[in-house]
Backbone atoms as SQL, in Angstrom:
CREATE TABLE atoms (id INTEGER PRIMARY KEY, chain TEXT, resi INTEGER, resn TEXT, atom TEXT, x REAL, y REAL, z REAL);
INSERT INTO atoms VALUES
  (1, 'A', 1, 'MET', 'N', 61.287, -49.387, 92.427),
  (2, 'A', 1, 'MET', 'CA', 62.184, -49.483, 93.228),
  (3, 'A', 1, 'MET', 'C', 63.033, -50.706, 93.079),
  (4, 'A', 2, 'ILE', 'N', 64.135, -51.187, 93.987),
  (5, 'A', 2, 'ILE', 'CA', 64.947, -52.037, 93.827),
  (6, 'A', 2, 'ILE', 'C', 64.165, -53.295, 94.475),
  (7, 'A', 3, 'PRO', 'N', 63.971, -54.658, 94.225),
  (8, 'A', 3, 'PRO', 'CA', 63.838, -55.384, 95.103),
  (9, 'A', 3, 'PRO', 'C', 64.449, -56.057, 96.160),
  (10, 'A', 4, 'ALA', 'N', 63.734, -56.130, 97.306),
  (11, 'A', 4, 'ALA', 'CA', 64.664, -56.390, 98.655),
  (12, 'A', 4, 'ALA', 'C', 65.407, -57.449, 98.295),
  (13, 'A', 5, 'ILE', 'N', 66.964, -57.641, 99.185),
  (14, 'A', 5, 'ILE', 'CA', 67.529, -58.877, 98.933),
  (15, 'A', 5, 'ILE', 'C', 67.791, -59.212, 100.318),
  (16, 'A', 6, 'GLU', 'N', 67.507, -60.527, 100.355),
  (17, 'A', 6, 'GLU', 'CA', 67.661, -61.158, 101.748),
  (18, 'A', 6, 'GLU', 'C', 68.820, -61.093, 102.591),
  (19, 'A', 7, 'GLU', 'N', 68.817, -61.061, 103.875),
  (20, 'A', 7, 'GLU', 'CA', 69.728, -60.412, 104.695),
  (21, 'A', 7, 'GLU', 'C', 70.211, -59.022, 104.319),
  (22, 'A', 8, 'ASP', 'N', 69.392, -58.053, 104.848),
  (23, 'A', 8, 'ASP', 'CA', 69.482, -56.518, 104.037),
  (24, 'A', 8, 'ASP', 'C', 70.607, -55.958, 104.881),
  (25, 'A', 9, 'ALA', 'N', 71.678, -56.506, 106.057),
  (26, 'A', 9, 'ALA', 'CA', 72.174, -55.543, 106.412),
  (27, 'A', 9, 'ALA', 'C', 73.861, -55.698, 105.446),
  (28, 'A', 10, 'PRO', 'N', 74.503, -54.819, 105.552),
  (29, 'A', 10, 'PRO', 'CA', 75.359, -54.159, 104.781),
  (30, 'A', 10, 'PRO', 'C', 76.657, -55.256, 105.148),
  (31, 'A', 11, 'ARG', 'N', 77.263, -56.007, 104.002),
  (32, 'A', 11, 'ARG', 'CA', 78.380, -56.743, 104.381),
  (33, 'A', 11, 'ARG', 'C', 79.435, -56.388, 103.983),
  (34, 'A', 12, 'THR', 'N', 80.615, -56.388, 104.519),
  (35, 'A', 12, 'THR', 'CA', 81.729, -56.009, 104.010),
  (36, 'A', 12, 'THR', 'C', 82.906, -56.797, 104.105),
  (37, 'A', 13, 'GLU', 'N', 82.773, -57.836, 104.953),
  (38, 'A', 13, 'GLU', 'CA', 83.558, -58.991, 104.878),
  (39, 'A', 13, 'GLU', 'C', 84.047, -59.511, 103.472),
  (40, 'A', 14, 'ILE', 'N', 85.401, -59.599, 103.696),
  (41, 'A', 14, 'ILE', 'CA', 85.557, -60.600, 102.063),
  (42, 'A', 14, 'ILE', 'C', 86.595, -61.647, 102.424),
  (43, 'A', 15, 'SER', 'N', 86.805, -62.137, 101.166),
  (44, 'A', 15, 'SER', 'CA', 87.669, -63.523, 101.499),
  (45, 'A', 15, 'SER', 'C', 89.196, -63.147, 101.640),
  (46, 'A', 16, 'ALA', 'N', 89.827, -64.149, 102.149),
  (47, 'A', 16, 'ALA', 'CA', 91.423, -63.977, 101.991),
  (48, 'A', 16, 'ALA', 'C', 92.079, -63.584, 100.569),
  (49, 'A', 17, 'GLU', 'N', 91.207, -64.461, 99.844),
  (50, 'A', 17, 'GLU', 'CA', 91.854, -64.091, 98.389),
  (51, 'A', 17, 'GLU', 'C', 91.289, -62.890, 97.632),
  (52, 'A', 18, 'ASP', 'N', 90.493, -62.119, 98.181),
  (53, 'A', 18, 'ASP', 'CA', 90.069, -60.799, 97.749),
  (54, 'A', 18, 'ASP', 'C', 90.452, -59.798, 98.614),
  (55, 'A', 19, 'THR', 'N', 91.039, -59.990, 99.810),
  (56, 'A', 19, 'THR', 'CA', 91.980, -59.185, 100.602),
  (57, 'A', 19, 'THR', 'C', 93.195, -59.193, 99.976),
  (58, 'A', 20, 'ALA', 'N', 93.767, -60.299, 99.422),
  (59, 'A', 20, 'ALA', 'CA', 95.102, -60.147, 98.715),
  (60, 'A', 20, 'ALA', 'C', 94.940, -59.526, 97.197),
  (61, 'A', 21, 'ALA', 'N', 93.797, -59.485, 96.617),
  (62, 'A', 21, 'ALA', 'CA', 93.574, -58.879, 95.453),
  (63, 'A', 21, 'ALA', 'C', 93.941, -57.363, 95.693),
  (64, 'A', 22, 'VAL', 'N', 92.991, -57.016, 97.188),
  (65, 'A', 22, 'VAL', 'CA', 93.001, -55.486, 97.084),
  (66, 'A', 22, 'VAL', 'C', 94.377, -54.764, 97.765),
  (67, 'A', 23, 'SER', 'N', 95.113, -55.711, 98.298),
  (68, 'A', 23, 'SER', 'CA', 96.662, -55.615, 99.086),
  (69, 'A', 23, 'SER', 'C', 97.251, -55.438, 97.694),
  (70, 'A', 24, 'ALA', 'N', 97.245, -56.149, 96.582),
  (71, 'A', 24, 'ALA', 'CA', 98.249, -56.241, 95.339),
  (72, 'A', 24, 'ALA', 'C', 97.702, -54.916, 94.376),
  (73, 'A', 25, 'LEU', 'N', 96.677, -54.188, 94.559),
  (74, 'A', 25, 'LEU', 'CA', 95.938, -53.179, 93.919),
  (75, 'A', 25, 'LEU', 'C', 97.309, -52.240, 93.357),
  (76, 'A', 26, 'PRO', 'N', 97.728, -52.036, 92.183),
  (77, 'A', 26, 'PRO', 'CA', 98.734, -50.875, 91.901),
  (78, 'A', 26, 'PRO', 'C', 98.030, -49.364, 92.195),
  (79, 'A', 27, 'GLU', 'N', 99.079, -48.473, 92.278),
  (80, 'A', 27, 'GLU', 'CA', 98.566, -47.122, 92.813),
  (81, 'A', 27, 'GLU', 'C', 97.734, -46.464, 91.838),
  (82, 'A', 28, 'GLY', 'N', 96.790, -46.118, 92.348),
  (83, 'A', 28, 'GLY', 'CA', 95.671, -45.182, 91.142),
  (84, 'A', 28, 'GLY', 'C', 94.591, -46.283, 90.670),
  (85, 'A', 29, 'ASN', 'N', 94.535, -47.299, 91.521),
  (86, 'A', 29, 'ASN', 'CA', 93.705, -48.290, 91.074),
  (87, 'A', 29, 'ASN', 'C', 92.444, -48.349, 92.436),
  (88, 'A', 30, 'ALA', 'N', 91.600, -48.773, 91.736),
  (89, 'A', 30, 'ALA', 'CA', 90.340, -48.796, 92.820),
  (90, 'A', 30, 'ALA', 'C', 89.553, -50.429, 92.279),
  (91, 'A', 31, 'LEU', 'N', 89.057, -50.806, 93.251),
  (92, 'A', 31, 'LEU', 'CA', 88.308, -52.197, 93.209),
  (93, 'A', 31, 'LEU', 'C', 86.671, -52.226, 93.769),
  (94, 'A', 32, 'LEU', 'N', 85.907, -53.025, 92.822),
  (95, 'A', 32, 'LEU', 'CA', 84.857, -53.270, 93.375),
  (96, 'A', 32, 'LEU', 'C', 84.587, -54.794, 93.379),
  (97, 'A', 33, 'ILE', 'N', 83.939, -55.157, 94.951),
  (98, 'A', 33, 'ILE', 'CA', 83.856, -56.756, 94.782),
  (99, 'A', 33, 'ILE', 'C', 82.353, -56.905, 94.998),
  (100, 'A', 34, 'VAL', 'N', 81.674, -57.709, 94.574),
  (101, 'A', 34, 'VAL', 'CA', 80.173, -58.110, 94.596),
  (102, 'A', 34, 'VAL', 'C', 80.152, -58.865, 96.059),
  (103, 'A', 35, 'THR', 'N', 79.280, -58.408, 96.816),
  (104, 'A', 35, 'THR', 'CA', 79.192, -59.238, 98.178),
  (105, 'A', 35, 'THR', 'C', 77.612, -59.740, 98.216),
  (106, 'A', 36, 'ARG', 'N', 76.758, -58.907, 97.554),
  (107, 'A', 36, 'ARG', 'CA', 75.415, -59.796, 97.680),
  (108, 'A', 36, 'ARG', 'C', 74.627, -59.529, 96.212),
  (109, 'A', 37, 'GLY', 'N', 73.669, -60.515, 96.064),
  (110, 'A', 37, 'GLY', 'CA', 73.018, -60.453, 94.672),
  (111, 'A', 37, 'GLY', 'C', 73.783, -61.481, 93.884),
  (112, 'A', 38, 'PRO', 'N', 73.446, -61.198, 92.170),
  (113, 'A', 38, 'PRO', 'CA', 74.179, -62.228, 91.305),
  (114, 'A', 38, 'PRO', 'C', 75.655, -61.761, 91.387),
  (115, 'A', 39, 'ASP', 'N', 76.436, -62.863, 91.060),
  (116, 'A', 39, 'ASP', 'CA', 77.805, -63.228, 90.892),
  (117, 'A', 39, 'ASP', 'C', 78.536, -62.654, 92.117),
  (118, 'A', 40, 'VAL', 'N', 78.049, -63.184, 93.304),
  (119, 'A', 40, 'VAL', 'CA', 78.994, -62.927, 94.431),
  (120, 'A', 40, 'VAL', 'C', 80.284, -63.251, 94.449),
  (121, 'A', 41, 'GLY', 'N', 81.359, -62.371, 94.961),
  (122, 'A', 41, 'GLY', 'CA', 82.794, -62.687, 94.716),
  (123, 'A', 41, 'GLY', 'C', 83.204, -62.060, 93.400),
  (124, 'A', 42, 'ALA', 'N', 82.582, -61.847, 92.384),
  (125, 'A', 42, 'ALA', 'CA', 82.967, -60.973, 91.130),
  (126, 'A', 42, 'ALA', 'C', 83.855, -59.662, 91.508),
  (127, 'A', 43, 'ARG', 'N', 84.865, -59.497, 90.769),
  (128, 'A', 43, 'ARG', 'CA', 85.724, -58.124, 91.318),
  (129, 'A', 43, 'ARG', 'C', 85.680, -57.503, 89.949),
  (130, 'A', 44, 'TYR', 'N', 85.632, -56.167, 90.081),
  (131, 'A', 44, 'TYR', 'CA', 85.634, -54.869, 89.026),
  (132, 'A', 44, 'TYR', 'C', 86.687, -53.953, 89.415),
  (133, 'A', 45, 'LEU', 'N', 87.675, -54.035, 88.460),
  (134, 'A', 45, 'LEU', 'CA', 88.872, -53.259, 88.445),
  (135, 'A', 45, 'LEU', 'C', 88.430, -51.881, 87.966),
  (136, 'A', 46, 'LEU', 'N', 88.786, -50.767, 88.621),
  (137, 'A', 46, 'LEU', 'CA', 88.287, -49.419, 88.255),
  (138, 'A', 46, 'LEU', 'C', 90.116, -48.686, 87.987),
  (139, 'A', 47, 'ASP', 'N', 90.679, -48.953, 86.902),
  (140, 'A', 47, 'ASP', 'CA', 91.820, -48.632, 86.522),
  (141, 'A', 47, 'ASP', 'C', 91.841, -47.523, 85.190),
  (142, 'A', 48, 'GLN', 'N', 90.634, -46.989, 84.907),
  (143, 'A', 48, 'GLN', 'CA', 90.520, -46.049, 83.777),
  (144, 'A', 48, 'GLN', 'C', 90.024, -44.563, 84.368),
  (145, 'A', 49, 'GLN', 'N', 89.894, -43.709, 83.980),
  (146, 'A', 49, 'GLN', 'CA', 89.734, -42.355, 84.274),
  (147, 'A', 49, 'GLN', 'C', 88.152, -42.536, 84.268),
  (148, 'A', 50, 'GLN', 'N', 87.626, -43.378, 83.469),
  (149, 'A', 50, 'GLN', 'CA', 86.058, -43.438, 83.357),
  (150, 'A', 50, 'GLN', 'C', 85.834, -44.863, 83.095),
  (151, 'A', 51, 'THR', 'N', 84.754, -45.320, 83.932),
  (152, 'A', 51, 'THR', 'CA', 84.193, -46.676, 83.665),
  (153, 'A', 51, 'THR', 'C', 82.866, -46.690, 83.988),
  (154, 'A', 52, 'THR', 'N', 82.196, -47.616, 82.732),
  (155, 'A', 52, 'THR', 'CA', 80.691, -47.523, 82.753),
  (156, 'A', 52, 'THR', 'C', 80.107, -48.730, 83.479),
  (157, 'A', 53, 'ALA', 'N', 78.983, -48.801, 84.028),
  (158, 'A', 53, 'ALA', 'CA', 78.458, -49.853, 84.530),
  (159, 'A', 53, 'ALA', 'C', 77.021, -49.688, 84.123),
  (160, 'A', 54, 'GLY', 'N', 76.706, -51.316, 83.480),
  (161, 'A', 54, 'GLY', 'CA', 75.453, -51.839, 82.978),
  (162, 'A', 54, 'GLY', 'C', 74.969, -52.778, 82.395),
  (163, 'A', 55, 'ARG', 'N', 73.741, -52.879, 81.848),
  (164, 'A', 55, 'ARG', 'CA', 73.437, -54.188, 81.503),
  (165, 'A', 55, 'ARG', 'C', 73.675, -54.411, 79.993),
  (166, 'A', 56, 'SER', 'N', 73.994, -53.268, 79.549),
  (167, 'A', 56, 'SER', 'CA', 74.739, -53.114, 78.072),
  (168, 'A', 56, 'SER', 'C', 76.035, -54.039, 77.811),
  (169, 'A', 57, 'PRO', 'N', 76.318, -54.975, 76.914),
  (170, 'A', 57, 'PRO', 'CA', 77.947, -55.333, 76.838),
  (171, 'A', 57, 'PRO', 'C', 78.638, -54.380, 76.320),
  (172, 'A', 58, 'ASP', 'N', 78.410, -53.359, 75.791),
  (173, 'A', 58, 'ASP', 'CA', 79.473, -52.344, 75.757),
  (174, 'A', 58, 'ASP', 'C', 79.886, -51.360, 76.831),
  (175, 'A', 59, 'CYS', 'N', 79.036, -51.777, 78.127),
  (176, 'A', 59, 'CYS', 'CA', 79.855, -51.178, 79.488),
  (177, 'A', 59, 'CYS', 'C', 80.999, -51.814, 79.811),
  (178, 'A', 60, 'ASP', 'N', 81.823, -51.196, 80.561),
  (179, 'A', 60, 'ASP', 'CA', 83.134, -51.806, 80.676),
  (180, 'A', 60, 'ASP', 'C', 82.867, -52.727, 82.037),
  (181, 'A', 61, 'ILE', 'N', 81.733, -52.573, 83.057),
  (182, 'A', 61, 'ILE', 'CA', 81.390, -53.535, 83.937),
  (183, 'A', 61, 'ILE', 'C', 79.878, -53.969, 83.290),
  (184, 'A', 62, 'PHE', 'N', 79.960, -55.234, 83.140),
  (185, 'A', 62, 'PHE', 'CA', 78.506, -55.964, 82.645),
  (186, 'A', 62, 'PHE', 'C', 78.018, -56.391, 83.444),
  (187, 'A', 63, 'LEU', 'N', 76.560, -56.062, 84.154),
  (188, 'A', 63, 'LEU', 'CA', 76.086, -56.340, 84.999),
  (189, 'A', 63, 'LEU', 'C', 74.631, -56.976, 84.477),
  (190, 'A', 64, 'ASP', 'N', 74.666, -58.273, 84.411),
  (191, 'A', 64, 'ASP', 'CA', 73.653, -59.126, 84.008),
  (192, 'A', 64, 'ASP', 'C', 72.539, -59.230, 84.535),
  (193, 'A', 65, 'ASP', 'N', 71.492, -58.090, 84.626),
  (194, 'A', 65, 'ASP', 'CA', 70.159, -58.590, 85.625),
  (195, 'A', 65, 'ASP', 'C', 69.328, -57.456, 85.416),
  (196, 'A', 66, 'ILE', 'N', 68.239, -58.014, 84.977),
  (197, 'A', 66, 'ILE', 'CA', 67.033, -57.194, 84.911),
  (198, 'A', 66, 'ILE', 'C', 66.779, -55.723, 85.499),
  (199, 'A', 67, 'THR', 'N', 67.386, -55.992, 86.964),
  (200, 'A', 67, 'THR', 'CA', 67.160, -54.645, 87.529),
  (201, 'A', 67, 'THR', 'C', 68.332, -53.591, 87.134),
  (202, 'A', 68, 'VAL', 'N', 68.832, -54.034, 86.231),
  (203, 'A', 68, 'VAL', 'CA', 70.122, -52.749, 86.079),
  (204, 'A', 68, 'VAL', 'C', 69.886, -52.331, 84.817),
  (205, 'A', 69, 'SER', 'N', 69.990, -51.038, 84.713),
  (206, 'A', 69, 'SER', 'CA', 69.364, -50.334, 83.394),
  (207, 'A', 69, 'SER', 'C', 70.806, -50.706, 82.310),
  (208, 'A', 70, 'ARG', 'N', 70.604, -50.466, 81.130),
  (209, 'A', 70, 'ARG', 'CA', 71.454, -50.622, 79.914),
  (210, 'A', 70, 'ARG', 'C', 72.958, -49.781, 80.482),
  (211, 'A', 71, 'HIS', 'N', 72.554, -48.889, 80.665),
  (212, 'A', 71, 'HIS', 'CA', 73.805, -47.784, 80.941),
  (213, 'A', 71, 'HIS', 'C', 73.205, -46.937, 82.168),
  (214, 'A', 72, 'HIS', 'N', 73.683, -47.813, 83.310),
  (215, 'A', 72, 'HIS', 'CA', 73.068, -47.378, 84.696),
  (216, 'A', 72, 'HIS', 'C', 74.021, -46.501, 85.545),
  (217, 'A', 73, 'ALA', 'N', 75.671, -46.618, 85.652),
  (218, 'A', 73, 'ALA', 'CA', 76.177, -45.453, 86.506),
  (219, 'A', 73, 'ALA', 'C', 77.389, -45.438, 85.640),
  (220, 'A', 74, 'ARG', 'N', 78.268, -44.115, 86.064),
  (221, 'A', 74, 'ARG', 'CA', 79.465, -44.184, 85.811),
  (222, 'A', 74, 'ARG', 'C', 80.724, -43.897, 86.894),
  (223, 'A', 75, 'PHE', 'N', 81.706, -44.600, 86.768),
  (224, 'A', 75, 'PHE', 'CA', 82.825, -44.023, 87.772),
  (225, 'A', 75, 'PHE', 'C', 83.725, -43.268, 87.141),
  (226, 'A', 76, 'ASP', 'N', 84.162, -41.928, 87.864),
  (227, 'A', 76, 'ASP', 'CA', 84.897, -41.266, 87.217),
  (228, 'A', 76, 'ASP', 'C', 85.991, -40.961, 88.298),
  (229, 'A', 77, 'MET', 'N', 87.388, -41.168, 87.902),
  (230, 'A', 77, 'MET', 'CA', 88.465, -40.929, 88.710),
  (231, 'A', 77, 'MET', 'C', 89.011, -39.364, 88.616),
  (232, 'A', 78, 'VAL', 'N', 88.949, -38.741, 89.463),
  (233, 'A', 78, 'VAL', 'CA', 89.464, -37.188, 89.333),
  (234, 'A', 78, 'VAL', 'C', 90.072, -36.622, 90.331),
  (235, 'A', 79, 'GLY', 'N', 91.015, -36.251, 90.367),
  (236, 'A', 79, 'GLY', 'CA', 91.542, -35.368, 91.604),
  (237, 'A', 79, 'GLY', 'C', 91.895, -36.165, 92.667),
  (238, 'A', 80, 'GLY', 'N', 92.246, -37.447, 92.367),
  (239, 'A', 80, 'GLY', 'CA', 92.799, -38.303, 93.757),
  (240, 'A', 80, 'GLY', 'C', 91.595, -38.927, 94.370),
  (241, 'A', 81, 'GLU', 'N', 90.187, -38.816, 93.941),
  (242, 'A', 81, 'GLU', 'CA', 88.897, -39.160, 94.337),
  (243, 'A', 81, 'GLU', 'C', 88.061, -40.216, 93.055),
  (244, 'A', 82, 'VAL', 'N', 87.452, -40.842, 93.522),
  (245, 'A', 82, 'VAL', 'CA', 86.210, -41.798, 92.481),
  (246, 'A', 82, 'VAL', 'C', 85.116, -41.144, 92.752),
  (247, 'A', 83, 'ARG', 'N', 84.388, -40.902, 91.892),
  (248, 'A', 83, 'ARG', 'CA', 83.040, -40.357, 91.888),
  (249, 'A', 83, 'ARG', 'C', 82.014, -41.164, 91.037),
  (250, 'A', 84, 'ILE', 'N', 80.861, -41.749, 91.697),
  (251, 'A', 84, 'ILE', 'CA', 79.813, -42.576, 90.931),
  (252, 'A', 84, 'ILE', 'C', 78.817, -41.625, 90.544),
  (253, 'A', 85, 'THR', 'N', 78.254, -41.854, 89.189),
  (254, 'A', 85, 'THR', 'CA', 77.097, -41.088, 88.635),
  (255, 'A', 85, 'THR', 'C', 76.124, -41.932, 87.996),
  (256, 'A', 86, 'ASP', 'N', 75.092, -41.620, 88.694),
  (257, 'A', 86, 'ASP', 'CA', 73.842, -42.351, 88.006),
  (258, 'A', 86, 'ASP', 'C', 73.476, -41.697, 86.864),
  (259, 'A', 87, 'LEU', 'N', 73.173, -42.850, 85.807),
  (260, 'A', 87, 'LEU', 'CA', 72.898, -42.023, 84.419),
  (261, 'A', 87, 'LEU', 'C', 71.582, -42.336, 83.935),
  (262, 'A', 88, 'GLY', 'N', 70.672, -41.912, 84.929),
  (263, 'A', 88, 'GLY', 'CA', 69.274, -41.690, 84.663),
  (264, 'A', 88, 'GLY', 'C', 68.480, -42.964, 84.792),
  (265, 'A', 89, 'SER', 'N', 69.483, -44.156, 85.524),
  (266, 'A', 89, 'SER', 'CA', 68.534, -45.531, 85.597),
  (267, 'A', 89, 'SER', 'C', 67.301, -45.668, 86.098),
  (268, 'A', 90, 'LEU', 'N', 66.752, -46.487, 85.820),
  (269, 'A', 90, 'LEU', 'CA', 65.365, -46.724, 86.146),
  (270, 'A', 90, 'LEU', 'C', 65.006, -47.149, 87.972),
  (271, 'A', 91, 'ASN', 'N', 65.999, -47.722, 88.511),
  (272, 'A', 91, 'ASN', 'CA', 65.934, -48.289, 89.698),
  (273, 'A', 91, 'ASN', 'C', 66.896, -47.556, 90.767),
  (274, 'A', 92, 'GLY', 'N', 67.719, -46.401, 90.075),
  (275, 'A', 92, 'GLY', 'CA', 68.585, -45.710, 91.318),
  (276, 'A', 92, 'GLY', 'C', 69.994, -46.664, 91.160),
  (277, 'A', 93, 'THR', 'N', 70.812, -45.794, 91.739),
  (278, 'A', 93, 'THR', 'CA', 72.033, -46.151, 92.328),
  (279, 'A', 93, 'THR', 'C', 72.200, -45.466, 93.739),
  (280, 'A', 94, 'TYR', 'N', 72.747, -46.641, 94.745),
  (281, 'A', 94, 'TYR', 'CA', 72.924, -46.189, 95.929),
  (282, 'A', 94, 'TYR', 'C', 74.382, -46.501, 96.382),
  (283, 'A', 95, 'VAL', 'N', 74.606, -45.405, 97.548),
  (284, 'A', 95, 'VAL', 'CA', 75.739, -45.645, 97.988),
  (285, 'A', 95, 'VAL', 'C', 75.371, -45.734, 99.725),
  (286, 'A', 96, 'ASN', 'N', 76.022, -47.128, 100.203),
  (287, 'A', 96, 'ASN', 'CA', 75.319, -47.011, 101.742),
  (288, 'A', 96, 'ASN', 'C', 74.052, -46.894, 101.942),
  (289, 'A', 97, 'ARG', 'N', 73.119, -47.381, 100.866),
  (290, 'A', 97, 'ARG', 'CA', 71.727, -47.412, 101.019),
  (291, 'A', 97, 'ARG', 'C', 71.006, -46.060, 100.693),
  (292, 'A', 98, 'THR', 'N', 71.704, -45.063, 100.287),
  (293, 'A', 98, 'THR', 'CA', 71.244, -43.721, 100.141),
  (294, 'A', 98, 'THR', 'C', 71.258, -43.346, 98.867),
  (295, 'A', 99, 'LEU', 'N', 70.246, -43.152, 98.191),
  (296, 'A', 99, 'LEU', 'CA', 69.944, -42.701, 96.750),
  (297, 'A', 99, 'LEU', 'C', 71.012, -41.803, 96.243),
  (298, 'A', 100, 'VAL', 'N', 71.715, -42.010, 95.320),
  (299, 'A', 100, 'VAL', 'CA', 72.407, -41.058, 94.796),
  (300, 'A', 100, 'VAL', 'C', 71.813, -40.107, 93.865),
  (301, 'A', 101, 'ASP', 'N', 71.830, -38.797, 94.298),
  (302, 'A', 101, 'ASP', 'CA', 71.244, -37.801, 93.709),
  (303, 'A', 101, 'ASP', 'C', 72.354, -37.054, 92.624),
  (304, 'A', 102, 'GLY', 'N', 72.202, -37.378, 91.303),
  (305, 'A', 102, 'GLY', 'CA', 73.316, -36.790, 90.641),
  (306, 'A', 102, 'GLY', 'C', 74.659, -37.662, 90.422),
  (307, 'A', 103, 'SER', 'N', 75.595, -37.298, 91.680),
  (308, 'A', 103, 'SER', 'CA', 76.883, -38.113, 91.765),
  (309, 'A', 103, 'SER', 'C', 77.184, -38.058, 93.228),
  (310, 'A', 104, 'ALA', 'N', 78.022, -38.968, 93.539),
  (311, 'A', 104, 'ALA', 'CA', 78.643, -39.053, 95.168),
  (312, 'A', 104, 'ALA', 'C', 79.886, -39.394, 95.002),
  (313, 'A', 105, 'VAL', 'N', 80.819, -38.744, 95.917),
  (314, 'A', 105, 'VAL', 'CA', 82.299, -39.094, 96.060),
  (315, 'A', 105, 'VAL', 'C', 82.271, -40.562, 96.903),
  (316, 'A', 106, 'LEU', 'N', 83.083, -41.523, 96.459),
  (317, 'A', 106, 'LEU', 'CA', 83.138, -43.002, 97.119),
  (318, 'A', 106, 'LEU', 'C', 84.478, -43.098, 98.191),
  (319, 'A', 107, 'ARG', 'N', 84.092, -43.419, 99.241),
  (320, 'A', 107, 'ARG', 'CA', 85.318, -43.845, 100.115),
  (321, 'A', 107, 'ARG', 'C', 85.395, -45.323, 100.524),
  (322, 'A', 108, 'PRO', 'N', 86.653, -45.603, 100.677),
  (323, 'A', 108, 'PRO', 'CA', 86.919, -46.835, 100.769),
  (324, 'A', 108, 'PRO', 'C', 86.055, -47.785, 101.855),
  (325, 'A', 109, 'GLY', 'N', 85.392, -48.918, 101.582),
  (326, 'A', 109, 'GLY', 'CA', 84.853, -49.567, 102.362),
  (327, 'A', 109, 'GLY', 'C', 83.258, -49.296, 102.110),
  (328, 'A', 110, 'GLU', 'N', 82.801, -48.343, 101.514),
  (329, 'A', 110, 'GLU', 'CA', 81.630, -48.189, 100.947),
  (330, 'A', 110, 'GLU', 'C', 80.720, -48.975, 100.371),
  (331, 'A', 111, 'GLU', 'N', 79.295, -49.233, 100.425),
  (332, 'A', 111, 'GLU', 'CA', 78.537, -50.077, 99.728),
  (333, 'A', 111, 'GLU', 'C', 78.274, -49.371, 98.480),
  (334, 'A', 112, 'VAL', 'N', 78.102, -49.819, 97.312),
  (335, 'A', 112, 'VAL', 'CA', 77.516, -49.500, 96.022),
  (336, 'A', 112, 'VAL', 'C', 76.618, -50.578, 95.641),
  (337, 'A', 113, 'GLN', 'N', 75.218, -50.012, 95.367),
  (338, 'A', 113, 'GLN', 'CA', 74.174, -50.917, 94.814),
  (339, 'A', 113, 'GLN', 'C', 73.789, -50.341, 93.489),
  (340, 'A', 114, 'ILE', 'N', 74.062, -51.519, 92.617),
  (341, 'A', 114, 'ILE', 'CA', 73.671, -51.179, 91.435),
  (342, 'A', 114, 'ILE', 'C', 72.552, -52.427, 90.924),
  (343, 'A', 115, 'GLY', 'N', 70.944, -52.076, 90.756),
  (344, 'A', 115, 'GLY', 'CA', 69.887, -53.109, 90.811),
  (345, 'A', 115, 'GLY', 'C', 70.349, -54.116, 92.033),
  (346, 'A', 116, 'LYS', 'N', 70.192, -55.292, 91.738),
  (347, 'A', 116, 'LYS', 'CA', 70.412, -56.210, 92.717),
  (348, 'A', 116, 'LYS', 'C', 71.683, -56.621, 93.281),
  (349, 'A', 117, 'PHE', 'N', 72.983, -55.773, 92.556),
  (350, 'A', 117, 'PHE', 'CA', 74.187, -56.234, 92.762),
  (351, 'A', 117, 'PHE', 'C', 74.773, -55.250, 94.034),
  (352, 'A', 118, 'ARG', 'N', 75.150, -55.658, 94.927),
  (353, 'A', 118, 'ARG', 'CA', 75.626, -54.885, 96.290),
  (354, 'A', 118, 'ARG', 'C', 77.520, -55.362, 96.142),
  (355, 'A', 119, 'MET', 'N', 78.233, -53.992, 95.812),
  (356, 'A', 119, 'MET', 'CA', 79.568, -53.926, 95.985),
  (357, 'A', 119, 'MET', 'C', 80.231, -53.313, 96.503),
  (358, 'A', 120, 'VAL', 'N', 81.387, -53.819, 97.381),
  (359, 'A', 120, 'VAL', 'CA', 82.166, -53.081, 98.278),
  (360, 'A', 120, 'VAL', 'C', 83.185, -52.230, 97.733),
  (361, 'A', 121, 'PHE', 'N', 83.355, -51.140, 98.012),
  (362, 'A', 121, 'PHE', 'CA', 84.508, -50.356, 96.858),
  (363, 'A', 121, 'PHE', 'C', 85.950, -50.364, 98.025),
  (364, 'A', 122, 'PHE', 'N', 86.848, -50.726, 97.047),
  (365, 'A', 122, 'PHE', 'CA', 88.429, -50.728, 97.833),
  (366, 'A', 122, 'PHE', 'C', 89.275, -49.689, 97.010),
  (367, 'A', 123, 'VAL', 'N', 90.052, -49.257, 97.507),
  (368, 'A', 123, 'VAL', 'CA', 91.183, -48.467, 96.935),
  (369, 'A', 123, 'VAL', 'C', 92.400, -48.849, 97.044),
  (370, 'A', 124, 'SER', 'N', 93.601, -48.868, 96.161),
  (371, 'A', 124, 'SER', 'CA', 94.744, -49.275, 96.409),
  (372, 'A', 124, 'SER', 'C', 95.464, -48.499, 97.778),
  (373, 'A', 125, 'GLU', 'N', 96.175, -49.448, 98.485),
  (374, 'A', 125, 'GLU', 'CA', 96.809, -48.900, 99.584),
  (375, 'A', 125, 'GLU', 'C', 97.735, -47.863, 99.338),
  (376, 'A', 126, 'HIS', 'N', 98.323, -47.680, 98.027),
  (377, 'A', 126, 'HIS', 'CA', 99.131, -46.643, 97.731),
  (378, 'A', 126, 'HIS', 'C', 98.421, -45.090, 97.332),
  (379, 'A', 127, 'GLY', 'N', 96.898, -45.432, 97.277),
  (380, 'A', 127, 'GLY', 'CA', 96.342, -44.149, 97.065),
  (381, 'A', 127, 'GLY', 'C', 95.845, -44.071, 95.234),
  (382, 'A', 128, 'LEU', 'N', 94.988, -42.941, 95.222),
  (383, 'A', 128, 'LEU', 'CA', 94.388, -42.754, 93.667),
  (384, 'A', 128, 'LEU', 'C', 95.409, -41.704, 93.381),
  (385, 'A', 129, 'ARG', 'N', 95.683, -41.506, 91.895),
  (386, 'A', 129, 'ARG', 'CA', 96.397, -40.327, 91.382),
  (387, 'A', 129, 'ARG', 'C', 95.582, -39.220, 91.080);
């Protein structure tokens, strides 16, 4: 299982700079902002139909921590929504502290946890394609 992270309560507040980045997202794009764990403040743009996340350098989102599997999760933009799929990771993928069983649709403001990385999911104010 995932090691506990101090201050276990979900945190969705973001900096003014991050708020500006979310506001500037082009139509059809989404953004993950790390709010807890390694690399707090890092931003990951979801601007492709499929985006992979993991510890392998060939992943689109490189999360360099032993709690992350080499190919941990995949984000798919389909039909105006973003779906996260766990790729058989050792520690699991969580949305709002609930283990993802297969895949789950993400909603704006939800917390995604991959290993020790906790990220908040944002969507362009113009929506997804």
